[in-house]
Amino acid sequence: MVPRIIFGRGSFNQLNEILTPKRLNINAPFIYLVDDVFKNNSWLTSRIQLSYNDKIIFISSKEEPKTSQVDALVEEIILENKERPSGVIGIGGGTLLDLAKAVSIMLTNEGEAKDYQGWDLVKNAAIYHVGIPTISGTGAEVSRTTVLTGPHKKLGINSDFTPFDQVILDSELTDNVPKDQWFYTGMDCYIHCVESLDGTYLNAFSESYGDMALELCKEIFLGDDLTKVEAQEKLMMASWHGGMSIVYSQVGVAHAMSYGLSYLLGTKHGIGNCIVFNHLEEFYPEGVKLFKEMKLKHDIELPEGICANLTDEEFNAMIDISFSLEPLWENALGKNWKKIITREKLRALYQKM
Ligand code: NAD
Ligand code: ZN
């Protein structure tokens, strides 16, 4: 679990105070990985105090993180510095948070990031790493994974060394998130709750967090009583609790299918989950019904026909990726999941999207 958290509007201002005692020496910089949406945003960047060789690297989140991108960043950081950095700070959405986690791991572990995609393959503790979300929903700020697309698979580096050492939850940083993206990433949280709470892996630990996050999502996406600030703060906590819920359970059908879309078509996580979940009444009847109400209330239109022109080969590639995520299917459908969901059935579902 993440050992240190601060929460509150304006808490981003405490960043320098938090980092100063963590500086190892003047040759060991802090590396800030920041979403390039903030490149010309001095309101945020002016509050980052750079000393010695500290560096801000702006990164686009147009595409989801790749193992090759992590390797390139690690190489750049090693070549530019005499010593290992004092810390890596990720500022942005799930994309930047995952990159920060992965880079901090790969700075202390040999080989390439793709070698560590899987469960508990990391050998050495990562360097100190801090996560500062600027959009809420993925739970990447709290989870034990960093999801990466590699040459052969889309799979996380799941390990005890992956979670952040420190997280700063300042909802003010989410002020300018565009509405569609707010919905897609927020629905990632909602879907985490539904898949965790309806899953066979559920236990009291996951359930308690999942219940809390689900109630918050209903209040945020279906209620009318919250101020903008309240809604932002509550979504930040929903994301946290939703993430905590899946730490000790698993996600399910929507995630397993959305990973296939993302691998083949580059569909991003939040919107991909929404596209898939919209067609999963059979598996999550109540959850999908509420999802459709939320979509209607916020006037969100999802893309259609994204699988319309795919070849047999492409469908097979997507199905292979999806089926490779066995724990997700087992959580969703139980130990006999292979009897319930066949390749033909999965293809028919993809064809609807
Ligand atoms: P994101 O990081 O991809 O960002 C989505 C968009 O929102 C980008 O265009 C970004 O520039 C913009 N944005 C972010 N903050 C903003 C702000 N304050 N103002 C204006 N624009 C802003 O989105 P996401 O949905 O948070 O993350 C998706 C990624 O998270 C995927 O790569 C997915 O695999 C990963 N993920 C990881 C976990 C985990 O546990 N590690 C869980 C779920 C998803
Ligand atoms: Zn998710």
Short mmCIF file of C-alpha atoms in Angstrom, two decimals, residues 34-307:
data_model
loop_
_atom_site.label_atom_id
_atom_site.label_comp_id
_atom_site.label_asym_id
_atom_site.label_seq_id
_atom_site.Cartn_x
_atom_site.Cartn_y
_atom_site.Cartn_z
CA VAL A 34 4.61 15.80 -16.40
CA ASP A 35 1.71 15.50 -18.86
CA ASP A 36 2.45 17.90 -21.71
CA VAL A 37 -1.06 19.33 -21.38
CA PHE A 38 0.62 21.42 -18.61
CA LYS A 39 3.53 22.57 -20.77
CA ASN A 40 2.38 26.15 -21.03
CA ASN A 41 0.60 26.14 -17.72
CA SER A 42 2.71 28.21 -15.36
CA TRP A 43 0.03 27.93 -12.68
CA LEU A 44 1.22 24.35 -12.19
CA THR A 45 4.84 24.34 -13.34
CA SER A 46 5.86 27.50 -11.46
CA ARG A 47 5.17 25.66 -8.24
CA ILE A 48 7.80 23.02 -9.04
CA GLN A 49 11.11 24.25 -7.63
CA LEU A 50 14.02 22.93 -9.66
CA SER A 51 17.47 22.76 -8.02
CA TYR A 52 20.84 21.35 -9.20
CA ASN A 53 20.15 18.93 -12.07
CA ASP A 54 16.43 18.49 -11.41
CA LYS A 55 14.51 18.19 -14.65
CA ILE A 56 10.96 18.35 -15.92
CA ILE A 57 10.26 15.99 -18.83
CA PHE A 58 6.96 16.77 -20.55
CA ILE A 59 5.29 13.71 -22.01
CA SER A 60 2.25 13.37 -24.25
CA SER A 61 -0.51 11.08 -23.00
CA LYS A 62 -2.05 10.70 -26.47
CA GLU A 63 -0.88 7.10 -26.44
CA GLU A 64 -0.77 4.72 -23.51
CA PRO A 65 2.65 3.96 -22.03
CA LYS A 66 4.88 1.50 -23.86
CA THR A 67 7.71 -0.63 -22.50
CA SER A 68 10.02 0.88 -25.17
CA GLN A 69 9.10 4.38 -23.98
CA VAL A 70 10.02 3.45 -20.40
CA ASP A 71 13.36 2.03 -21.58
CA ALA A 72 14.12 5.20 -23.56
CA LEU A 73 13.31 7.44 -20.59
CA VAL A 74 15.49 5.38 -18.26
CA GLU A 75 18.37 5.55 -20.72
CA GLU A 76 18.00 9.31 -21.06
CA ILE A 77 18.00 9.76 -17.28
CA ILE A 78 21.04 7.52 -16.77
CA LEU A 79 23.06 9.16 -19.55
CA GLU A 80 22.33 12.69 -18.32
CA ASN A 81 23.22 12.17 -14.67
CA LYS A 82 26.27 11.17 -12.67
CA GLU A 83 24.16 9.35 -10.14
CA ARG A 84 20.83 7.64 -9.82
CA PRO A 85 18.05 10.21 -9.25
CA SER A 86 16.76 10.98 -5.78
CA GLY A 87 13.24 10.41 -7.01
CA VAL A 88 10.76 10.35 -9.86
CA ILE A 89 7.57 12.41 -9.62
CA GLY A 90 4.67 11.64 -11.96
CA ILE A 91 2.16 14.45 -12.57
CA GLY A 92 -0.84 13.69 -14.77
CA GLY A 93 -3.42 10.97 -15.36
CA GLY A 94 -2.98 7.21 -15.36
CA THR A 95 -0.58 7.46 -18.29
CA LEU A 96 1.93 9.65 -16.47
CA LEU A 97 1.46 7.89 -13.14
CA ASP A 98 2.19 4.54 -14.75
CA LEU A 99 5.25 5.92 -16.54
CA ALA A 100 6.62 7.31 -13.28
CA LYS A 101 6.13 3.99 -11.51
CA ALA A 102 7.73 2.01 -14.34
CA VAL A 103 10.72 4.36 -14.73
CA SER A 104 11.39 4.28 -10.99
CA ILE A 105 11.44 0.47 -11.12
CA MET A 106 13.62 0.23 -14.22
CA LEU A 107 16.22 2.61 -12.74
CA THR A 108 17.16 -0.13 -10.25
CA ASN A 109 16.42 -3.29 -12.22
CA GLU A 110 18.45 -4.68 -15.11
CA GLY A 111 17.18 -5.46 -18.58
CA GLU A 112 14.13 -4.06 -20.31
CA ALA A 113 10.69 -3.12 -19.01
CA LYS A 114 9.08 -5.91 -21.05
CA ASP A 115 10.95 -8.49 -18.94
CA TYR A 116 8.95 -7.43 -15.89
CA GLN A 117 5.41 -7.50 -17.34
CA GLY A 118 3.62 -9.99 -15.15
CA TRP A 119 3.28 -10.70 -11.46
CA ASP A 120 6.11 -10.29 -8.90
CA LEU A 121 9.04 -10.35 -11.34
CA VAL A 122 10.73 -7.20 -10.01
CA LYS A 123 13.83 -7.98 -7.95
CA ASN A 124 15.06 -4.66 -6.54
CA ALA A 125 13.16 -1.90 -4.78
CA ALA A 126 12.36 1.05 -7.05
CA ILE A 127 13.78 4.49 -6.38
CA TYR A 128 11.62 6.91 -4.37
CA HIS A 129 8.55 7.81 -6.45
CA VAL A 130 5.69 10.23 -5.96
CA GLY A 131 2.32 10.27 -7.74
CA ILE A 132 0.26 13.41 -8.27
CA PRO A 133 -2.97 12.74 -10.20
CA THR A 134 -4.48 15.55 -12.27
CA ILE A 135 -7.55 13.57 -13.37
CA SER A 136 -9.47 11.05 -11.27
CA GLY A 137 -10.65 7.53 -11.92
CA THR A 138 -7.98 5.00 -12.83
CA GLY A 139 -6.80 4.29 -9.30
CA ALA A 140 -3.25 4.21 -10.73
CA GLU A 141 -2.29 6.49 -7.83
CA VAL A 142 -2.90 3.67 -5.37
CA SER A 143 -2.52 0.44 -7.32
CA ARG A 144 0.26 -2.14 -7.29
CA THR A 145 0.58 -2.19 -11.07
CA THR A 146 1.83 -0.08 -13.93
CA VAL A 147 0.06 -1.03 -17.14
CA LEU A 148 2.37 -1.13 -20.18
CA THR A 149 2.02 -2.13 -23.80
CA GLY A 150 4.99 -4.25 -24.80
CA PRO A 151 6.01 -5.93 -28.05
CA HIS A 152 3.91 -9.01 -27.29
CA LYS A 153 1.39 -8.06 -24.65
CA LYS A 154 -0.39 -5.35 -22.75
CA LEU A 155 0.24 -6.25 -19.15
CA GLY A 156 1.21 -4.51 -15.96
CA ILE A 157 4.34 -4.70 -13.87
CA ASN A 158 2.57 -5.96 -10.76
CA SER A 159 4.85 -5.94 -7.74
CA ASP A 160 5.27 -4.84 -4.15
CA PHE A 161 7.77 -2.24 -5.41
CA THR A 162 5.31 -0.64 -7.82
CA PRO A 163 3.09 1.48 -5.48
CA PHE A 164 4.10 5.08 -4.92
CA ASP A 165 6.02 6.05 -1.77
CA GLN A 166 4.01 9.25 -1.56
CA VAL A 167 0.81 10.50 -3.19
CA ILE A 168 -0.53 14.06 -3.24
CA LEU A 169 -4.29 14.29 -3.82
CA ASP A 170 -5.07 17.90 -4.73
CA SER A 171 -8.40 18.07 -6.52
CA GLU A 172 -7.66 21.62 -7.70
CA LEU A 173 -5.31 20.06 -10.25
CA THR A 174 -8.31 18.43 -11.95
CA ASP A 175 -10.07 21.76 -12.60
CA ASN A 176 -9.51 21.86 -16.36
CA VAL A 177 -10.21 18.26 -17.34
CA PRO A 178 -12.45 18.26 -20.46
CA LYS A 179 -15.95 16.89 -19.83
CA ASP A 180 -15.72 13.81 -22.06
CA GLN A 181 -12.41 12.77 -20.55
CA TRP A 182 -13.80 13.41 -17.05
CA PHE A 183 -16.59 10.96 -17.87
CA TYR A 184 -14.40 8.27 -19.48
CA THR A 185 -11.80 8.23 -16.71
CA GLY A 186 -14.51 8.56 -14.04
CA MET A 187 -16.29 5.56 -15.55
CA ASP A 188 -13.06 3.57 -15.28
CA CYS A 189 -13.53 3.96 -11.53
CA TYR A 190 -17.20 3.03 -11.71
CA ILE A 191 -16.37 -0.07 -13.78
CA HIS A 192 -13.62 -1.06 -11.32
CA CYS A 193 -16.27 -1.07 -8.58
CA VAL A 194 -18.83 -3.09 -10.56
CA GLU A 195 -16.27 -5.65 -11.71
CA SER A 196 -14.76 -6.01 -8.28
CA LEU A 197 -18.09 -6.21 -6.42
CA ASP A 198 -19.59 -8.69 -8.92
CA GLY A 199 -16.44 -10.83 -9.08
CA THR A 200 -15.75 -14.25 -7.60
CA TYR A 201 -12.49 -12.97 -6.01
CA LEU A 202 -14.40 -10.57 -3.78
CA ASN A 203 -13.57 -10.53 -0.08
CA ALA A 204 -14.55 -8.23 2.78
CA PHE A 205 -11.49 -6.02 2.23
CA SER A 206 -12.30 -5.35 -1.44
CA GLU A 207 -16.01 -5.14 -0.81
CA SER A 208 -15.75 -2.40 1.78
CA TYR A 209 -13.66 -0.20 -0.54
CA GLY A 210 -15.76 -1.11 -3.59
CA ASP A 211 -19.01 -0.21 -1.81
CA MET A 212 -17.65 3.16 -0.76
CA ALA A 213 -16.39 3.99 -4.24
CA LEU A 214 -19.64 2.88 -5.88
CA GLU A 215 -21.74 5.10 -3.61
CA LEU A 216 -19.47 8.05 -4.38
CA CYS A 217 -19.80 7.38 -8.14
CA LYS A 218 -23.59 7.34 -7.89
CA GLU A 219 -23.53 10.62 -5.99
CA ILE A 220 -21.16 12.23 -8.50
CA PHE A 221 -22.61 10.95 -11.76
CA LEU A 222 -26.32 10.66 -10.92
CA GLY A 223 -26.87 13.22 -8.15
CA ASP A 224 -27.61 16.93 -8.48
CA ASP A 225 -26.53 18.26 -5.10
CA LEU A 226 -22.76 18.52 -5.28
CA THR A 227 -20.78 21.68 -5.93
CA LYS A 228 -17.99 21.45 -8.50
CA VAL A 229 -15.36 21.28 -5.75
CA GLU A 230 -17.25 18.60 -3.82
CA ALA A 231 -17.66 16.53 -6.97
CA GLN A 232 -13.94 16.81 -7.75
CA GLU A 233 -12.91 15.86 -4.22
CA LYS A 234 -15.34 12.95 -4.09
CA LEU A 235 -14.20 11.62 -7.46
CA MET A 236 -10.62 11.72 -6.23
CA MET A 237 -11.61 9.57 -3.25
CA ALA A 238 -13.78 7.28 -5.41
CA SER A 239 -10.75 6.66 -7.62
CA TRP A 240 -8.66 5.86 -4.55
CA HIS A 241 -11.20 3.47 -3.05
CA GLY A 242 -11.96 1.85 -6.40
CA GLY A 243 -8.24 1.24 -6.81
CA MET A 244 -8.02 -0.17 -3.27
CA SER A 245 -10.90 -2.49 -4.05
CA ILE A 246 -9.15 -4.09 -7.04
CA VAL A 247 -5.80 -4.28 -5.26
CA TYR A 248 -7.26 -7.24 -3.36
CA SER A 249 -9.63 -8.58 -6.03
CA GLN A 250 -9.56 -8.16 -9.80
CA VAL A 251 -11.31 -6.42 -12.65
CA GLY A 252 -13.47 -8.38 -15.09
CA VAL A 253 -14.99 -8.70 -18.56
CA ALA A 254 -14.89 -5.01 -19.58
CA HIS A 255 -11.21 -4.70 -18.77
CA ALA A 256 -10.30 -8.01 -20.40
CA MET A 257 -12.03 -6.92 -23.61
CA SER A 258 -10.85 -3.33 -23.52
CA TYR A 259 -7.21 -4.48 -23.30
CA GLY A 260 -7.81 -6.24 -26.65
CA LEU A 261 -9.15 -3.02 -28.22
CA SER A 262 -6.28 -1.04 -26.84
CA TYR A 263 -3.63 -3.47 -28.07
CA LEU A 264 -4.99 -3.70 -31.60
CA LEU A 265 -6.58 -0.29 -32.19
CA GLY A 266 -4.83 1.89 -29.60
CA THR A 267 -8.20 2.70 -27.98
CA LYS A 268 -7.45 4.41 -24.69
CA HIS A 269 -8.37 2.78 -21.41
CA GLY A 270 -11.22 5.01 -20.21
CA ILE A 271 -13.12 5.31 -23.46
CA GLY A 272 -12.35 1.68 -24.37
CA ASN A 273 -13.89 0.49 -21.11
CA CYS A 274 -16.99 2.60 -21.79
CA ILE A 275 -17.36 1.24 -25.35
CA VAL A 276 -17.14 -2.33 -24.07
CA PHE A 277 -19.16 -1.94 -20.87
CA ASN A 278 -22.07 -0.45 -22.84
CA HIS A 279 -22.59 -3.95 -24.36
CA LEU A 280 -22.16 -6.10 -21.26
CA GLU A 281 -25.74 -6.32 -19.93
CA GLU A 282 -25.46 -10.09 -19.93
CA PHE A 283 -22.64 -10.02 -17.39
CA TYR A 284 -23.40 -6.90 -15.37
CA PRO A 285 -27.14 -6.13 -15.82
CA GLU A 286 -27.54 -3.65 -12.98
CA GLY A 287 -24.14 -2.01 -13.54
CA VAL A 288 -24.77 -1.46 -17.25
CA LYS A 289 -28.24 -0.04 -16.60
CA LEU A 290 -26.81 2.60 -14.27
CA PHE A 291 -23.96 3.28 -16.69
CA LYS A 292 -26.49 4.06 -19.43
CA GLU A 293 -28.31 6.44 -17.09
CA MET A 294 -25.06 8.24 -16.34
CA LYS A 295 -24.17 8.44 -20.02
CA LEU A 296 -27.56 9.93 -20.81
CA LYS A 297 -27.45 12.40 -17.95
CA HIS A 298 -24.11 13.78 -19.09
CA ASP A 299 -24.96 13.65 -22.78
CA ILE A 300 -22.03 11.44 -23.72
CA GLU A 301 -21.96 9.81 -27.16
CA LEU A 302 -19.68 6.83 -27.57
CA PRO A 303 -18.04 5.89 -30.86
CA GLU A 304 -19.71 3.00 -32.70
CA GLY A 305 -18.56 0.53 -35.32
CA ILE A 306 -14.91 0.58 -34.27
CA CYS A 307 -14.61 -3.15 -35.05
#
